[in-house]
């Protein structure tokens, strides 16, 4: 029966755990954003790098050597590539090569394509086929948990448009129909530079890239132009646009020529797109910064409110041990509710009966029950009986009176004695009545606990508010993500902040100043009951004192341990209680026919009440 909150360190530990989980979740989420979903399946393939060499001829033909390095997980037999020829142009596949991890090279043979291969099947390892209807190349290479580089050589015709002032290469080199992403994409373009001339980047040659915002366009010393993208997601396109002197394309077909001057139009168009891309980058950064700032503000606000309204008060009692009952004016069952943060427990009724037993108002007696067996043999069984003594019932508080009423007048039908067997029988025969009796007792205990206002209502209100804010905050972030307003990083920042706010909210309820004093003394009493045999000090030898101690030991869940320690530390008290017959009080802790010292009727009777209550609940549901 541990308390729900153990101090301010618990909040820090909880927050640390949540932060560790959040960091792991953020790492996983960012990985999820950068990987195809197939990466997490038992069979997958990814493109870990792509090196594309493109040579532009003076007739507008592109000669391409595209080397894609694949990481295969599981068994694969086919790699598919879709070609994207320019409008008015055509393609021709010049060959396919495969390079294994150890550097072994193999040139694949071309075979005629069969339409059934679109669904399954194929010619086997070492071949490729062209699906002309879909502009696709089927590459058949057996791959099992390995890395391979597939080199596809092909040619595009009529890829360059020539205007009055410039030649234009506008090419979508990674199409939208790829179902897996590309990493480390490096495309190098060689232009048809006439003899005696050179490429002057930004002057006679200008280049732009479209697609990945993190992509780069670079002019190299050898006159080539590189388009570099660290990562291209599945379904995302990458385009290049290069303009260079019209005179460098003398052999371009007439259909690809126009007398219109286009340099200024193209530059203005690209500038507008560049400005738009810069704006998108700024918006993306702003969203991440904004999401981070909002998350930090909400977390800071949560901690400020917790520090002001949720942090436990510091008790006046700060000692390690308390050697008395927590509060003489509080009933043990009320203290039990405070100990468990107002959580109901059927064992509180047992503690209340033990409290009455310690005062002699109720006694516990061992009785024998004789029954006849199947073959007529007499059988003697041990049972235990609670006996009420009305003449001793003086100066009782509300909970004591309610306990007597519940057990003897309610469940016991007005009798002054009831056995465990009779209590079980009542629960089974009259489940509705049993449940009503128990519920009424718990409601009375709740009322008595509420009279002391142990738990501040403002904390409960803030707890509910924080829970709503955390859930709405996380859900709203994902809604904005799926609608395209937030990127994955901003969403994960918000998602990671939400559980921290939620956990802080759980810690908002706190005990009142009065309650924290009682709770601190309860912890001190529990610690003393656990350690009293180890301390160099006198131990009380008064029966009634130990009677109350043992009631709280039962509430704290250490009754067995304390009873065992008493047998060693104060054996005369145990002897006096048991052999002196003080109302059978020691039977709560020491019942010879139940299991010996420390295994008495407290546990058995508590189990009886709990089982009877559960049985009654089941019968009435």
Coordinates of C-alpha atoms in Angstrom, one line a residue:
X1 CA 0.0 0.0 0.0
X2 CA 2.5 2.6 -1.1
X3 CA 1.8 6.3 -1.4
X4 CA 1.2 7.6 -4.9
X5 CA 3.7 10.5 -4.6
X6 CA 7.0 10.3 -2.8
X7 CA 8.3 13.8 -3.2
X8 CA 9.7 16.2 -5.8
X9 CA 12.4 13.8 -6.9
X10 CA 9.7 11.5 -8.4
X11 CA 8.7 14.3 -10.9
X12 CA 12.3 14.8 -12.0
X13 CA 12.7 11.0 -12.5
X14 CA 9.5 10.8 -14.5
X15 CA 10.5 13.7 -16.7
X16 CA 13.9 12.2 -17.3
X17 CA 12.3 8.9 -18.4
X18 CA 9.9 10.8 -20.7
X19 CA 12.8 12.8 -22.2
X20 CA 14.8 9.6 -22.9
X21 CA 11.8 8.1 -24.5
X22 CA 11.1 11.3 -26.5
X23 CA 14.7 11.4 -27.7
X24 CA 14.4 7.8 -29.0
X25 CA 11.0 8.6 -30.5
X26 CA 12.5 11.7 -32.3
X27 CA 15.3 9.6 -33.6
X28 CA 12.9 7.0 -34.8
X29 CA 10.6 9.5 -36.3
X30 CA 13.3 11.3 -38.2
X31 CA 14.5 8.0 -39.5
X32 CA 11.0 7.2 -40.5
X33 CA 10.8 10.4 -42.4
X34 CA 13.9 9.6 -44.3
X35 CA 13.3 6.0 -45.1
X36 CA 10.8 4.1 -47.1
X37 CA 8.3 2.2 -45.2
X38 CA 9.7 -0.9 -46.8
X39 CA 12.9 -0.4 -44.9
X40 CA 11.1 -1.7 -41.8
X41 CA 9.7 -4.9 -43.4
X42 CA 11.4 -8.2 -43.6
X43 CA 12.2 -7.7 -47.3
X44 CA 13.3 -4.3 -48.6
X45 CA 15.6 -2.5 -50.9
X46 CA 17.1 1.0 -50.7
X47 CA 19.3 3.1 -53.0
X48 CA 22.3 4.1 -50.9
X49 CA 24.0 6.1 -53.6
X50 CA 23.5 7.2 -57.2
X51 CA 26.2 8.4 -59.6
X52 CA 24.9 9.6 -62.9
X53 CA 27.2 10.7 -65.7
X54 CA 25.4 12.7 -68.5
X55 CA 27.0 13.8 -71.7
X56 CA 25.2 16.3 -73.9
X57 CA 25.9 16.1 -77.6
X58 CA 25.7 19.1 -80.0
X59 CA 22.6 17.5 -81.6
X60 CA 20.7 17.6 -78.2
X61 CA 21.3 13.9 -77.5
X62 CA 21.9 12.8 -73.9
X63 CA 24.2 9.8 -73.2
X64 CA 23.6 8.7 -69.7
X65 CA 25.4 6.2 -67.5
X66 CA 23.3 5.8 -64.3
X67 CA 24.9 3.8 -61.5
X68 CA 22.6 3.0 -58.6
X69 CA 23.9 1.2 -55.6
X70 CA 21.2 -0.9 -53.9
X71 CA 21.1 -2.4 -50.4
X72 CA 19.0 -5.6 -50.6
X73 CA 17.4 -7.1 -47.6
X74 CA 15.9 -10.5 -48.2
X75 CA 15.7 -12.2 -51.5
X76 CA 15.2 -10.2 -54.7
X77 CA 15.2 -11.2 -58.4
X78 CA 14.1 -7.9 -60.2
X79 CA 15.1 -4.3 -60.3
X80 CA 12.8 -2.0 -62.2
X81 CA 13.7 1.4 -63.8
X82 CA 11.3 3.7 -65.5
X83 CA 12.7 6.0 -68.1
X84 CA 11.4 9.5 -68.7
X85 CA 12.3 10.7 -72.2
X86 CA 11.7 14.4 -73.1
X87 CA 8.7 15.5 -75.1
X88 CA 9.4 14.8 -78.8
X89 CA 12.3 12.6 -77.9
X90 CA 13.0 8.9 -77.7
X91 CA 15.2 6.6 -75.7
X92 CA 17.4 3.7 -76.4
X93 CA 18.9 1.4 -73.8
X94 CA 22.6 0.7 -74.6
X95 CA 23.2 -1.9 -71.9
X96 CA 23.0 -3.0 -68.3
X97 CA 25.8 -4.0 -66.0
X98 CA 25.8 -5.3 -62.4
X99 CA 28.8 -4.9 -60.0
X100 CA 28.8 -7.1 -56.9
X101 CA 30.2 -6.1 -53.5
X102 CA 33.5 -7.8 -54.3
X103 CA 33.9 -5.8 -57.5
X104 CA 32.8 -8.6 -59.9
X105 CA 31.2 -7.1 -63.0
X106 CA 28.6 -8.8 -65.2
X107 CA 27.1 -7.5 -68.4
X108 CA 23.4 -8.6 -68.7
X109 CA 21.9 -9.9 -71.9
X110 CA 18.8 -8.4 -73.4
X111 CA 15.7 -10.6 -74.0
X112 CA 12.3 -9.8 -75.4
X113 CA 9.8 -8.6 -72.8
X114 CA 6.8 -10.7 -71.9
X115 CA 3.8 -8.9 -70.5
X116 CA 3.2 -11.6 -67.8
X117 CA 6.5 -10.4 -66.2
X118 CA 4.7 -7.3 -65.0
X119 CA 3.0 -9.5 -62.4
X120 CA 5.6 -12.2 -61.8
X121 CA 8.2 -14.4 -63.4
X122 CA 11.1 -13.6 -65.7
X123 CA 13.9 -15.2 -67.7
X124 CA 16.2 -15.7 -64.7
X125 CA 19.4 -14.1 -63.4
X126 CA 21.6 -12.2 -65.8
X127 CA 19.1 -10.7 -68.2
X128 CA 17.2 -7.5 -68.8
X129 CA 14.1 -6.7 -70.9
X130 CA 12.5 -3.4 -72.1
X131 CA 8.7 -2.8 -71.5
X132 CA 8.3 -0.3 -74.3
X133 CA 4.6 0.3 -73.5
X134 CA 5.5 1.6 -70.1
X135 CA 9.0 3.0 -70.8
X136 CA 10.4 0.6 -68.2
X137 CA 13.5 -1.6 -68.0
X138 CA 13.3 -4.9 -66.1
X139 CA 16.6 -5.9 -64.7
X140 CA 16.8 -9.5 -63.5
X141 CA 19.6 -10.1 -61.0
X142 CA 19.4 -12.5 -58.0
X143 CA 20.2 -10.6 -54.8
X144 CA 20.0 -11.9 -51.3
X145 CA 21.0 -9.7 -48.3
X146 CA 23.7 -8.0 -50.3
X147 CA 24.8 -4.7 -51.9
X148 CA 24.9 -4.4 -55.7
X149 CA 25.5 -1.5 -58.1
X150 CA 23.3 -1.6 -61.2
X151 CA 24.6 0.5 -64.1
X152 CA 22.1 1.4 -66.8
X153 CA 23.4 3.0 -70.0
X154 CA 20.8 4.7 -72.2
X155 CA 20.4 7.6 -74.6
X156 CA 17.8 10.3 -75.0
X157 CA 17.3 12.1 -78.3
X158 CA 15.9 15.6 -78.8
X159 CA 16.6 16.5 -75.1
X160 CA 17.8 20.1 -75.8
X161 CA 15.7 23.0 -77.0
X162 CA 17.5 25.8 -78.9
X163 CA 16.2 29.4 -79.0
X164 CA 17.6 32.5 -80.6
X165 CA 19.9 33.2 -77.7
X166 CA 20.4 30.0 -75.7
X167 CA 20.3 26.3 -75.7
X168 CA 18.1 24.8 -72.9
X169 CA 18.4 21.4 -71.2
X170 CA 15.4 20.9 -69.0
X171 CA 15.3 17.3 -67.7
X172 CA 13.5 15.5 -65.0
X173 CA 16.3 13.1 -64.1
X174 CA 14.5 11.4 -61.1
X175 CA 10.8 10.8 -61.8
X176 CA 7.9 10.8 -59.4
X177 CA 7.2 7.1 -60.0
X178 CA 10.0 5.8 -57.9
X179 CA 8.6 3.8 -54.9
X180 CA 11.9 4.1 -52.9
X181 CA 14.0 7.0 -52.0
X182 CA 17.5 7.9 -53.3
X183 CA 20.5 8.8 -51.1
X184 CA 23.7 10.6 -52.1
X185 CA 22.6 11.5 -55.6
X186 CA 25.4 13.0 -57.7
X187 CA 24.7 13.9 -61.3
X188 CA 27.5 15.3 -63.5
X189 CA 26.7 16.9 -66.8
X190 CA 29.2 17.5 -69.6
X191 CA 28.1 20.1 -72.1
X192 CA 29.1 20.2 -75.8
X193 CA 31.7 22.9 -75.4
X194 CA 33.3 23.8 -78.8
X195 CA 37.0 23.8 -79.1
X196 CA 38.6 27.0 -77.8
X197 CA 35.7 27.8 -75.5
X198 CA 35.1 27.2 -71.8
X199 CA 32.3 27.0 -69.4
X200 CA 31.9 30.2 -67.3
X201 CA 29.4 29.4 -64.6
X202 CA 26.9 32.2 -64.1
X203 CA 27.9 33.8 -67.3
X204 CA 27.7 31.9 -70.5
X205 CA 26.3 28.9 -68.7
X206 CA 23.7 29.0 -66.0
X207 CA 22.2 26.1 -64.1
X208 CA 19.3 25.5 -61.6
X209 CA 18.0 22.5 -59.8
X210 CA 14.5 21.8 -58.7
X211 CA 13.2 19.4 -56.1
X212 CA 15.0 18.8 -52.9
X213 CA 15.5 22.0 -51.0
X214 CA 18.9 20.8 -49.6
X215 CA 20.2 20.1 -53.1
X216 CA 23.2 22.0 -54.6
X217 CA 24.3 23.0 -58.1
X218 CA 28.0 23.2 -58.6
X219 CA 30.2 24.3 -61.5
X220 CA 33.4 22.1 -61.6
X221 CA 36.9 23.1 -62.8
X222 CA 36.7 20.7 -65.7
X223 CA 33.7 22.6 -67.1
X224 CA 31.1 20.0 -65.9
X225 CA 28.0 20.9 -63.9
X226 CA 27.0 18.8 -60.8
X227 CA 23.6 18.4 -59.2
X228 CA 23.9 17.0 -55.7
X229 CA 21.1 15.9 -53.4
X230 CA 21.8 14.2 -50.1
X231 CA 18.4 12.6 -50.1
X232 CA 15.4 12.3 -52.4
X233 CA 12.2 10.9 -50.9
X234 CA 10.1 8.3 -52.7
X235 CA 7.7 10.0 -55.1
X236 CA 9.8 13.2 -55.2
X237 CA 11.1 14.6 -58.4
X238 CA 14.5 16.2 -59.2
X239 CA 15.0 18.4 -62.3
X240 CA 17.9 20.1 -63.9
X241 CA 17.8 23.2 -66.1
X242 CA 20.9 24.4 -67.9
X243 CA 21.1 27.2 -70.5
X244 CA 24.2 27.7 -72.6
X245 CA 25.1 29.4 -75.9
X246 CA 22.8 28.4 -78.8
X247 CA 25.9 28.1 -81.0
X248 CA 27.0 25.1 -79.0
X249 CA 24.0 23.1 -80.4
X250 CA 24.5 23.3 -84.2
X251 CA 23.0 19.9 -85.0
X252 CA 19.8 20.0 -82.9
X253 CA 16.8 19.0 -85.0
X254 CA 14.6 21.7 -86.5
X255 CA 11.6 20.6 -84.4
X256 CA 13.6 21.6 -81.3
X257 CA 14.4 25.1 -82.5
X258 CA 12.7 28.5 -82.0
X259 CA 13.6 32.0 -83.1
X260 CA 12.4 33.4 -79.8
X261 CA 14.9 34.9 -77.3
X262 CA 14.4 33.1 -73.9
X263 CA 17.4 33.9 -71.7
X264 CA 15.7 36.7 -69.8
X265 CA 12.4 34.8 -69.5
X266 CA 14.2 31.7 -68.2
X267 CA 16.3 33.7 -65.7
X268 CA 13.3 35.6 -64.4
X269 CA 11.3 32.4 -64.1
X270 CA 14.1 30.7 -62.2
X271 CA 14.6 33.7 -60.0
X272 CA 10.9 33.6 -59.1
X273 CA 11.2 29.9 -58.3
X274 CA 14.4 30.5 -56.3
X275 CA 12.6 33.2 -54.3
X276 CA 9.8 30.8 -53.7
X277 CA 12.2 28.1 -52.6
X278 CA 13.9 30.5 -50.3
X279 CA 10.5 31.4 -48.8
X280 CA 9.7 27.8 -48.3
X281 CA 13.1 27.3 -46.6
X282 CA 12.4 30.3 -44.3
X283 CA 8.9 29.0 -43.6
X284 CA 10.2 25.6 -42.8
X285 CA 12.8 27.0 -40.5
X286 CA 10.2 29.3 -38.9
X287 CA 7.9 26.3 -38.3
X288 CA 10.7 24.4 -36.6
X289 CA 11.7 27.4 -34.5
X290 CA 8.1 28.2 -33.7
X291 CA 7.3 24.6 -32.8
X292 CA 10.4 24.5 -30.5
X293 CA 9.6 27.8 -28.9
X294 CA 6.0 26.9 -28.3
X295 CA 7.0 23.5 -26.8
X296 CA 9.5 25.2 -24.5
X297 CA 7.0 27.8 -23.5
X298 CA 4.3 25.2 -22.7
X299 CA 6.8 23.1 -20.8
X300 CA 8.1 26.1 -18.9
X301 CA 4.6 27.2 -18.1
X302 CA 3.8 23.7 -16.9
X303 CA 6.8 23.7 -14.5
X304 CA 6.0 27.2 -13.2
X305 CA 2.4 26.1 -12.4
X306 CA 3.6 22.9 -10.9
X307 CA 6.1 24.8 -8.7
X308 CA 3.4 27.1 -7.5
X309 CA 0.4 24.9 -7.3
X310 CA 1.6 21.3 -7.5
X311 CA 4.8 21.0 -5.5
X312 CA 4.3 19.4 -2.2
X313 CA 4.5 21.6 0.9
X314 CA 7.4 21.1 3.2
X315 CA 6.2 19.5 6.5
X316 CA 7.3 20.9 9.8
X317 CA 8.2 17.4 10.8
X318 CA 11.3 16.4 8.9
X319 CA 12.6 13.6 11.2
X320 CA 13.4 10.1 10.1
X321 CA 11.3 8.4 12.8
X322 CA 7.9 9.0 14.3
X323 CA 7.0 6.9 17.4
X324 CA 3.3 7.6 17.7
X325 CA 0.2 7.3 15.6
X326 CA 0.2 9.9 12.8
X327 CA -2.7 11.9 14.3
X328 CA -4.7 11.0 17.4
X329 CA -7.8 12.8 16.1
X330 CA -7.9 10.9 12.8
X331 CA -9.3 7.5 12.3
X332 CA -6.8 5.0 10.9
X333 CA -9.0 4.4 7.8
X334 CA -8.9 8.2 7.1
X335 CA -5.1 8.1 7.4
X336 CA -5.1 5.0 5.1
X337 CA -7.0 7.1 2.4
X338 CA -4.4 9.9 2.8
X339 CA -1.6 7.3 2.5
X340 CA -3.0 6.0 -0.8
X341 CA -4.0 9.4 -2.2
X342 CA -7.7 8.8 -1.5
X343 CA -7.9 5.4 -3.3
X344 CA -10.6 3.1 -2.0
X345 CA -9.5 -0.2 -0.6
X346 CA -11.6 -3.0 1.0
X347 CA -8.7 -3.6 3.4
X348 CA -9.6 -0.3 5.2
X349 CA -12.6 -2.1 6.7
X350 CA -10.2 -4.8 8.1
X351 CA -8.0 -2.0 9.5
X352 CA -11.1 -0.4 11.1
X353 CA -12.1 -3.7 12.7
X354 CA -8.5 -4.2 14.0
X355 CA -8.7 -0.7 15.5
X356 CA -11.9 -1.6 17.3
X357 CA -10.3 -4.9 18.4
X358 CA -7.4 -2.9 19.9
X359 CA -9.9 -1.0 22.0
X360 CA -11.8 -4.1 23.0
X361 CA -15.0 -3.1 21.3
X362 CA -14.7 -6.1 19.0
X363 CA -13.0 -9.4 19.8
X364 CA -11.8 -12.1 17.4
X365 CA -12.4 -15.7 18.5
X366 CA -11.3 -19.0 17.1
X367 CA -14.1 -21.5 16.8
X368 CA -14.5 -25.0 15.7
X369 CA -16.9 -26.1 13.1
X370 CA -17.9 -29.8 12.9
X371 CA -19.2 -31.2 9.7
X372 CA -19.9 -34.8 8.5
X373 CA -17.9 -36.0 5.5
X374 CA -19.0 -38.2 2.6
X375 CA -18.5 -41.4 4.4
X376 CA -20.0 -40.2 7.7
X377 CA -16.7 -39.2 9.3
X378 CA -16.9 -36.2 11.5
X379 CA -14.7 -33.4 10.3
X380 CA -13.5 -30.5 12.5
X381 CA -12.6 -27.2 10.8
X382 CA -11.3 -24.0 12.3
X383 CA -13.2 -20.7 11.7
X384 CA -12.9 -17.3 13.2
X385 CA -15.7 -15.2 14.7
X386 CA -16.0 -11.4 15.2
X387 CA -17.9 -10.5 18.4
X388 CA -19.3 -7.1 19.1
X389 CA -19.4 -5.8 22.8
X390 CA -22.0 -3.0 22.9
X391 CA -21.2 -2.2 26.5
X392 CA -17.6 -1.2 25.5
X393 CA -18.8 1.0 22.6
X394 CA -18.2 4.3 24.2
X395 CA -16.7 7.5 22.7
X396 CA -16.7 6.1 19.2
X397 CA -16.3 8.3 16.2
X398 CA -18.3 8.2 13.0
X399 CA -16.1 5.6 11.3
X400 CA -16.1 3.3 14.3
X401 CA -19.9 3.4 14.5
X402 CA -20.2 2.9 10.7
X403 CA -17.9 -0.1 10.9
X404 CA -20.0 -1.8 13.6
X405 CA -23.2 -1.0 11.7
X406 CA -21.8 -2.4 8.4
X407 CA -20.4 -5.6 9.8
X408 CA -22.9 -6.6 12.5
X409 CA -26.1 -4.8 11.6
X410 CA -25.8 -4.8 7.8
X411 CA -23.9 -8.0 6.8
X412 CA -24.5 -9.8 10.2
X413 CA -28.3 -9.0 10.2
X414 CA -28.2 -7.4 13.6
X415 CA -26.4 -10.1 15.4
X416 CA -23.4 -9.4 17.7
X417 CA -21.3 -12.1 16.2
X418 CA -20.4 -13.2 12.7
X419 CA -17.9 -15.8 11.4
X420 CA -15.9 -15.6 8.2
X421 CA -18.0 -18.4 6.7
X422 CA -21.2 -16.5 7.5
X423 CA -19.8 -13.4 5.9
X424 CA -18.9 -15.3 2.7
X425 CA -22.4 -16.9 2.7
X426 CA -24.1 -13.5 3.1
X427 CA -22.1 -12.2 0.1
X428 CA -23.1 -15.1 -2.0
X429 CA -26.8 -15.3 -0.9
X430 CA -27.5 -11.5 -0.8
X431 CA -24.9 -9.9 -3.2
X432 CA -26.9 -6.7 -3.7
X433 CA -27.2 -6.1 0.0
X434 CA -23.5 -6.9 0.6
X435 CA -22.4 -4.5 -2.1
X436 CA -24.7 -1.8 -0.7
X437 CA -23.3 -2.2 2.7
X438 CA -19.7 -2.0 1.5
X439 CA -20.5 1.0 -0.8
X440 CA -22.2 2.8 2.1
X441 CA -19.1 2.2 4.3
X442 CA -16.8 3.5 1.6
X443 CA -19.0 6.6 1.0
X444 CA -18.9 7.4 4.7
X445 CA -15.1 7.1 4.7
X446 CA -15.0 9.4 1.7
X447 CA -17.1 11.9 3.4
X448 CA -15.0 11.8 6.6
X449 CA -11.8 12.2 4.5
X450 CA -13.3 15.1 2.5
X451 CA -14.1 16.9 5.7
X452 CA -10.4 17.5 6.2
X453 CA -9.7 18.7 2.6
X454 CA -6.5 16.7 2.4
X455 CA -6.2 17.1 -1.4
X456 CA -6.3 20.6 -2.9
X457 CA -9.0 20.9 -5.6
X458 CA -7.0 23.3 -7.7
X459 CA -4.4 20.7 -8.3
X460 CA -7.0 18.3 -9.7
X461 CA -8.4 21.0 -12.0
X462 CA -4.9 21.8 -13.3
X463 CA -4.3 18.1 -13.8
X464 CA -7.3 17.8 -16.0
X465 CA -6.4 20.9 -17.9
X466 CA -2.8 19.7 -18.5
X467 CA -4.1 16.3 -19.7
X468 CA -6.4 18.0 -22.2
X469 CA -3.8 20.5 -23.4
X470 CA -1.2 17.7 -23.9
X471 CA -3.6 15.4 -25.9
X472 CA -5.0 18.3 -28.0
X473 CA -1.4 19.6 -28.6
X474 CA -0.1 16.2 -29.9
X475 CA -3.3 15.5 -31.9
X476 CA -3.3 18.9 -33.5
X477 CA 0.4 18.6 -34.4
X478 CA -0.3 15.4 -36.3
X479 CA -3.4 16.8 -38.0
X480 CA -1.3 19.7 -39.2
X481 CA 1.4 17.3 -40.4
X482 CA -1.0 15.2 -42.4
X483 CA -2.6 18.3 -43.9
X484 CA 0.9 19.4 -45.0
X485 CA 1.2 22.5 -42.8
X486 CA 3.9 21.1 -40.5
X487 CA 7.0 19.0 -41.4
X488 CA 7.9 15.9 -39.6
X489 CA 10.5 17.6 -37.4
X490 CA 8.1 20.3 -36.1
X491 CA 5.5 17.6 -35.5
X492 CA 7.9 15.4 -33.5
X493 CA 9.0 18.4 -31.4
X494 CA 5.4 19.0 -30.5
X495 CA 4.7 15.3 -30.0
X496 CA 7.7 15.0 -27.6
X497 CA 6.7 18.0 -25.6
X498 CA 3.1 16.7 -25.1
X499 CA 4.0 13.7 -22.8
X500 CA 6.2 16.0 -20.6
X501 CA 3.3 18.3 -20.1
X502 CA 1.1 15.3 -19.4
X503 CA 3.4 13.9 -16.8
X504 CA 3.8 17.3 -15.1
X505 CA 0.0 17.5 -15.1
X506 CA -0.2 14.2 -13.3
X507 CA 1.9 15.7 -10.5
X508 CA -0.3 18.8 -10.0
X509 CA -2.6 17.4 -7.3
X510 CA -1.0 17.9 -3.9
X511 CA -1.9 17.4 -0.3
X512 CA -2.9 20.2 2.0
X513 CA -0.5 21.6 4.6
X514 CA -2.4 19.6 7.3
X515 CA -2.3 16.5 5.1
X516 CA 1.4 16.7 4.4
X517 CA 2.1 16.8 8.2
X518 CA 0.1 13.6 8.7
X519 CA 1.7 12.0 5.7
X520 CA 5.2 12.9 6.9
X521 CA 4.5 11.4 10.3
X522 CA 3.0 8.3 8.7
X523 CA 6.2 7.8 6.7
X524 CA 8.2 8.3 9.9
X525 CA 6.1 5.7 11.8
X526 CA 6.4 3.2 8.9
X527 CA 10.2 3.7 9.0
X528 CA 10.3 3.3 12.8
X529 CA 8.2 0.1 12.6
X530 CA 10.6 -1.3 10.0
X531 CA 13.7 -0.4 12.0
X532 CA 12.8 -0.4 15.7
X533 CA 14.7 -3.6 16.4
X534 CA 17.9 -2.0 15.0
X535 CA 17.7 1.1 17.1
X536 CA 19.5 1.5 20.4
X537 CA 16.4 2.7 22.3
X538 CA 13.7 1.5 24.5
X539 CA 10.6 -0.2 22.9
X540 CA 7.1 0.4 24.3
X541 CA 5.7 -2.5 26.2
X542 CA 2.1 -1.3 26.4
X543 CA -0.4 -3.6 24.8
X544 CA -2.8 -0.9 23.6
X545 CA 0.1 1.1 22.1
X546 CA 1.2 -1.9 20.1
X547 CA -2.4 -2.5 19.2
X548 CA -2.6 0.8 17.4
X549 CA 0.9 0.4 16.0
X550 CA -0.1 -2.9 14.4
X551 CA -3.2 -1.3 12.8
X552 CA -0.9 1.1 11.0
X553 CA 1.5 -1.6 10.2
X554 CA -1.3 -3.4 8.4
X555 CA -2.2 -0.1 6.5
X556 CA 1.4 0.3 5.5
X557 CA 1.6 -3.3 4.3
X558 CA 4.3 -4.4 6.8
X559 CA 2.2 -6.2 9.5
X560 CA 3.8 -9.5 9.0
X561 CA 7.3 -8.1 9.3
X562 CA 6.4 -6.1 12.4
X563 CA 4.7 -9.0 14.1
X564 CA 7.8 -11.2 13.5
X565 CA 10.0 -8.4 14.9
X566 CA 7.8 -8.0 18.0
X567 CA 8.2 -11.7 18.8
X568 CA 11.9 -11.1 19.1
X569 CA 12.0 -7.5 20.6
X570 CA 8.9 -7.6 22.9
X571 CA 8.0 -11.3 23.5
X572 CA 6.3 -10.4 26.7
X573 CA 3.8 -8.3 24.9
X574 CA 3.1 -11.1 22.4
X575 CA 2.7 -13.6 25.3
X576 CA 0.5 -11.2 27.2
X577 CA -1.7 -10.6 24.2
X578 CA -2.1 -14.2 23.1
X579 CA -2.1 -16.0 26.4
X580 CA -3.8 -13.2 28.3
X581 CA -6.6 -13.5 25.9
X582 CA -7.0 -9.8 25.3
X583 CA -10.1 -10.1 23.1
X584 CA -8.3 -12.4 20.8
X585 CA -6.4 -9.4 19.4
X586 CA -3.3 -11.3 18.7
X587 CA -5.2 -13.6 16.4
X588 CA -5.1 -10.8 13.9
X589 CA -1.4 -11.5 13.6
X590 CA -0.8 -14.9 15.1
X591 CA -3.3 -17.7 14.3
X592 CA -1.8 -21.2 14.9
X593 CA -4.2 -22.9 12.5
X594 CA -3.7 -20.3 9.8
X595 CA 0.0 -20.4 9.3
X596 CA 1.8 -19.3 12.4
X597 CA 3.2 -16.1 13.8
X598 CA 2.9 -13.2 11.4
X599 CA 0.3 -15.0 9.2
X600 CA -2.8 -14.2 11.3
X601 CA -6.4 -13.2 10.6
X602 CA -5.6 -9.7 9.4
X603 CA -4.5 -11.0 6.0
X604 CA -7.1 -13.8 6.0
X605 CA -10.0 -11.6 7.0
X606 CA -9.0 -8.9 4.6
X607 CA -8.9 -11.5 1.9
X608 CA -12.3 -12.7 3.0
X609 CA -13.8 -9.2 2.7
X610 CA -12.2 -8.5 -0.6
X611 CA -13.2 -11.9 -2.1
X612 CA -16.8 -11.5 -0.8
X613 CA -17.0 -8.0 -2.2
X614 CA -15.6 -9.1 -5.6
X615 CA -18.1 -12.0 -5.6
X616 CA -21.0 -9.7 -4.8
X617 CA -19.9 -7.2 -7.5
X618 CA -19.8 -10.1 -10.1
X619 CA -23.2 -11.3 -9.0
X620 CA -24.8 -7.9 -9.4
X621 CA -23.2 -6.9 -12.7

